[in-house]
Amino acid sequence: MSGMKRIFYALNNDGKKAAQVHYPKTVTVIIGSLLGAIAALLQSAGLFAGIGYAVSMFSTAPILLATMFSLRTGFLTYILTGLLLVILQPTEVLIFLFTTGLLGVSLGMTLKRINKALFLLFFPSAILSIGIFLLLYVFRYPISGWVFSLNMNMSIILLVPVFSLLYSWIWVTGYKKVLKRVKRSIPTRTAIDEK
């Protein structure tokens, strides 16, 4: 079975216990490094206003994929991306570590381990809300300009969890749709083993 087919087979768990596919450490390091570099490039696009913000939101995807590959690879990819951002775009480090990257790790962990509908939506949403609150009120780092202010008030306390829930829901539904398309294009395990 070729490496890429084995990777997609390992990611394709659909709520059932995924088949244990063991990879050499070299393969996991290479995959984690490539996904970390992609995430860092996508996150550093936030430097460019407008379209750059939209592109930087996709830095969640490589972290999600790495975490679905293995929890250890996902966490190390998350750390690697943070370190790369220190070099490439220091202003985006905190945003990545407490929002997009944290969402990718929590979503991947939930999809890989639990995959129950309510938990799948609420756990990553809660983690993202905590990350946004930490950025706003502990680090006093302004995010999203006028949307979230640094002054704590009731509307912000209500708006952040609602935003996080909606954002997590978009990622969960998007991931499931992409996974469904990938499944159709990849042969089943028996077809792979016969080749």
Short mmCIF file of C-alpha atoms in Angstrom, two decimals:
data_model
loop_
_atom_site.label_atom_id
_atom_site.label_comp_id
_atom_site.label_asym_id
_atom_site.label_seq_id
_atom_site.Cartn_x
_atom_site.Cartn_y
_atom_site.Cartn_z
CA MET A 1 0.00 0.00 0.00
CA SER A 2 1.47 3.36 -0.98
CA GLY A 3 2.18 5.98 1.66
CA MET A 4 -0.45 8.52 0.58
CA LYS A 5 -3.20 5.90 0.43
CA ARG A 6 -2.26 4.70 3.92
CA ILE A 7 -2.40 8.27 5.25
CA PHE A 8 -5.89 8.85 3.88
CA TYR A 9 -6.99 5.45 5.15
CA ALA A 10 -5.80 6.37 8.64
CA LEU A 11 -7.67 9.70 8.49
CA ASN A 12 -10.84 7.99 7.30
CA ASN A 13 -12.34 6.79 10.59
CA ASP A 14 -15.99 7.89 10.23
CA GLY A 15 -16.77 7.52 13.91
CA LYS A 16 -15.54 3.94 13.99
CA LYS A 17 -12.27 2.92 15.52
CA ALA A 18 -9.64 3.81 12.94
CA ALA A 19 -7.30 1.07 11.83
CA GLN A 20 -3.95 1.38 13.50
CA VAL A 21 -1.47 2.23 10.82
CA HIS A 22 2.06 2.60 12.10
CA TYR A 23 4.42 4.82 10.17
CA PRO A 24 8.16 5.14 10.46
CA LYS A 25 9.17 8.17 12.54
CA THR A 26 10.73 9.72 9.46
CA VAL A 27 7.36 9.74 7.67
CA THR A 28 5.58 11.37 10.60
CA VAL A 29 8.31 14.01 10.95
CA ILE A 30 8.14 14.83 7.23
CA ILE A 31 4.33 15.03 7.19
CA GLY A 32 4.26 17.15 10.35
CA SER A 33 6.96 19.46 8.98
CA LEU A 34 5.21 19.97 5.66
CA LEU A 35 1.86 20.63 7.32
CA GLY A 36 3.52 23.01 9.79
CA ALA A 37 5.15 24.96 6.97
CA ILE A 38 1.85 25.18 5.10
CA ALA A 39 0.05 26.36 8.26
CA ALA A 40 2.73 29.00 8.90
CA LEU A 41 2.46 30.32 5.33
CA LEU A 42 -1.33 30.45 5.50
CA GLN A 43 -1.31 32.19 8.90
CA SER A 44 1.28 34.73 7.80
CA ALA A 45 -1.08 35.79 5.00
CA GLY A 46 -2.93 37.74 7.72
CA LEU A 47 -0.34 40.46 7.13
CA PHE A 48 -2.30 41.46 4.04
CA ALA A 49 -5.60 43.03 5.03
CA GLY A 50 -8.83 41.84 3.44
CA ILE A 51 -8.11 38.66 1.52
CA GLY A 52 -5.16 37.89 3.81
CA TYR A 53 -7.50 37.48 6.79
CA ALA A 54 -9.61 35.01 4.82
CA VAL A 55 -6.53 33.03 3.78
CA SER A 56 -5.12 32.97 7.32
CA MET A 57 -8.28 31.27 8.58
CA PHE A 58 -7.28 28.20 6.58
CA SER A 59 -4.21 27.64 8.76
CA THR A 60 -6.52 25.51 10.91
CA ALA A 61 -6.68 22.84 8.18
CA PRO A 62 -3.04 21.63 8.25
CA ILE A 63 -3.13 21.43 12.05
CA LEU A 64 -6.41 19.52 11.91
CA LEU A 65 -4.94 17.06 9.38
CA ALA A 66 -1.78 16.59 11.42
CA THR A 67 -3.82 15.92 14.56
CA MET A 68 -6.00 13.44 12.69
CA PHE A 69 -2.82 11.71 11.54
CA SER A 70 -1.74 11.34 15.18
CA LEU A 71 -2.20 13.44 18.30
CA ARG A 72 1.55 13.68 18.83
CA THR A 73 2.15 14.81 15.24
CA GLY A 74 -0.65 17.37 15.56
CA PHE A 75 0.74 18.86 18.74
CA LEU A 76 4.30 18.97 17.37
CA THR A 77 3.03 20.56 14.14
CA TYR A 78 1.21 23.17 16.23
CA ILE A 79 4.43 23.98 18.12
CA LEU A 80 6.50 24.00 14.89
CA THR A 81 4.06 26.39 13.23
CA GLY A 82 4.28 28.74 16.21
CA LEU A 83 8.08 28.71 15.99
CA LEU A 84 8.01 29.31 12.24
CA LEU A 85 5.65 32.23 12.75
CA VAL A 86 8.11 33.79 15.21
CA ILE A 87 10.50 34.01 12.26
CA LEU A 88 8.06 34.71 9.41
CA GLN A 89 5.37 36.89 10.97
CA PRO A 90 5.76 37.62 14.71
CA THR A 91 2.51 39.60 14.88
CA GLU A 92 0.53 36.45 13.98
CA VAL A 93 2.07 34.13 16.60
CA LEU A 94 -0.40 34.83 19.40
CA ILE A 95 -3.37 34.77 17.03
CA PHE A 96 -2.31 31.37 15.72
CA LEU A 97 -1.49 29.86 19.11
CA PHE A 98 -4.75 30.94 20.73
CA THR A 99 -7.25 30.80 17.86
CA THR A 100 -6.69 29.01 14.53
CA GLY A 101 -4.03 26.58 15.71
CA LEU A 102 -5.77 25.81 18.98
CA LEU A 103 -9.00 25.15 17.08
CA GLY A 104 -7.17 22.77 14.72
CA VAL A 105 -5.69 20.76 17.59
CA SER A 106 -8.92 20.60 19.60
CA LEU A 107 -11.04 19.77 16.56
CA GLY A 108 -8.62 17.08 15.37
CA MET A 109 -8.40 15.59 18.86
CA THR A 110 -12.18 15.51 19.17
CA LEU A 111 -12.68 14.03 15.70
CA LYS A 112 -10.04 11.38 16.31
CA ARG A 113 -10.98 10.32 19.83
CA ILE A 114 -14.64 11.07 20.50
CA ASN A 115 -16.56 12.00 17.32
CA LYS A 116 -19.91 12.52 19.06
CA ALA A 117 -22.03 15.25 17.47
CA LEU A 118 -22.59 17.56 20.44
CA PHE A 119 -19.13 17.12 21.92
CA LEU A 120 -17.62 17.56 18.47
CA LEU A 121 -19.21 20.97 18.20
CA PHE A 122 -19.03 22.28 21.76
CA PHE A 123 -15.54 21.20 22.87
CA PRO A 124 -13.59 22.97 20.07
CA SER A 125 -15.94 25.94 20.42
CA ALA A 126 -15.22 26.19 24.16
CA ILE A 127 -11.47 25.90 23.57
CA LEU A 128 -11.62 28.62 20.90
CA SER A 129 -13.64 30.88 23.22
CA ILE A 130 -11.08 30.40 26.00
CA GLY A 131 -8.29 31.22 23.55
CA ILE A 132 -10.01 34.40 22.37
CA PHE A 133 -10.71 35.49 25.97
CA LEU A 134 -7.06 34.87 26.88
CA LEU A 135 -5.92 36.99 23.93
CA LEU A 136 -8.31 39.82 24.73
CA TYR A 137 -8.22 40.02 28.49
CA VAL A 138 -4.96 38.38 29.65
CA PHE A 139 -2.56 39.37 26.86
CA ARG A 140 -4.58 42.52 25.96
CA TYR A 141 -4.04 41.71 22.28
CA PRO A 142 -6.67 43.24 19.97
CA ILE A 143 -8.13 40.82 17.45
CA SER A 144 -10.64 41.50 14.69
CA GLY A 145 -10.33 45.25 15.10
CA TRP A 146 -13.65 46.77 16.09
CA VAL A 147 -15.52 43.48 16.62
CA PHE A 148 -13.89 42.50 19.93
CA SER A 149 -12.81 45.32 22.20
CA LEU A 150 -10.27 45.04 25.01
CA ASN A 151 -12.81 46.33 27.54
CA MET A 152 -14.77 43.50 29.09
CA ASN A 153 -18.50 43.91 28.71
CA MET A 154 -21.49 41.60 28.54
CA SER A 155 -21.95 41.83 24.77
CA ILE A 156 -18.37 40.62 24.16
CA ILE A 157 -18.78 37.83 26.72
CA LEU A 158 -21.87 36.64 24.81
CA LEU A 159 -20.56 37.34 21.30
CA VAL A 160 -17.32 35.34 21.61
CA PRO A 161 -18.94 31.96 22.43
CA VAL A 162 -21.57 32.45 19.72
CA PHE A 163 -18.86 33.32 17.19
CA SER A 164 -16.77 30.34 18.33
CA LEU A 165 -19.72 27.98 18.02
CA LEU A 166 -20.49 29.17 14.51
CA TYR A 167 -16.83 29.05 13.46
CA SER A 168 -16.40 25.52 14.86
CA TRP A 169 -19.59 24.38 13.16
CA ILE A 170 -18.28 25.68 9.81
CA TRP A 171 -15.02 23.74 10.28
CA VAL A 172 -16.78 20.52 11.35
CA THR A 173 -19.22 20.55 8.43
CA GLY A 174 -16.48 21.54 5.99
CA TYR A 175 -14.20 18.75 7.21
CA LYS A 176 -16.97 16.16 6.91
CA LYS A 177 -17.83 17.26 3.37
CA VAL A 178 -14.20 17.15 2.27
CA LEU A 179 -13.73 13.76 3.92
CA LYS A 180 -16.78 12.40 2.10
CA ARG A 181 -15.30 13.51 -1.26
CA VAL A 182 -11.89 12.09 -0.40
CA LYS A 183 -13.48 8.76 0.56
CA ARG A 184 -15.12 8.47 -2.85
CA SER A 185 -11.82 9.05 -4.60
CA ILE A 186 -9.78 6.59 -2.53
CA PRO A 187 -10.21 2.85 -3.03
CA THR A 188 -11.25 0.70 -0.10
CA ARG A 189 -8.70 -1.08 2.06
CA THR A 190 -9.23 -4.43 0.36
CA ALA A 191 -8.71 -2.85 -3.06
CA ILE A 192 -5.51 -1.25 -1.77
CA ASP A 193 -4.20 -4.50 -0.29
CA GLU A 194 -4.82 -6.42 -3.53
CA LYS A 195 -2.53 -4.10 -5.49
#
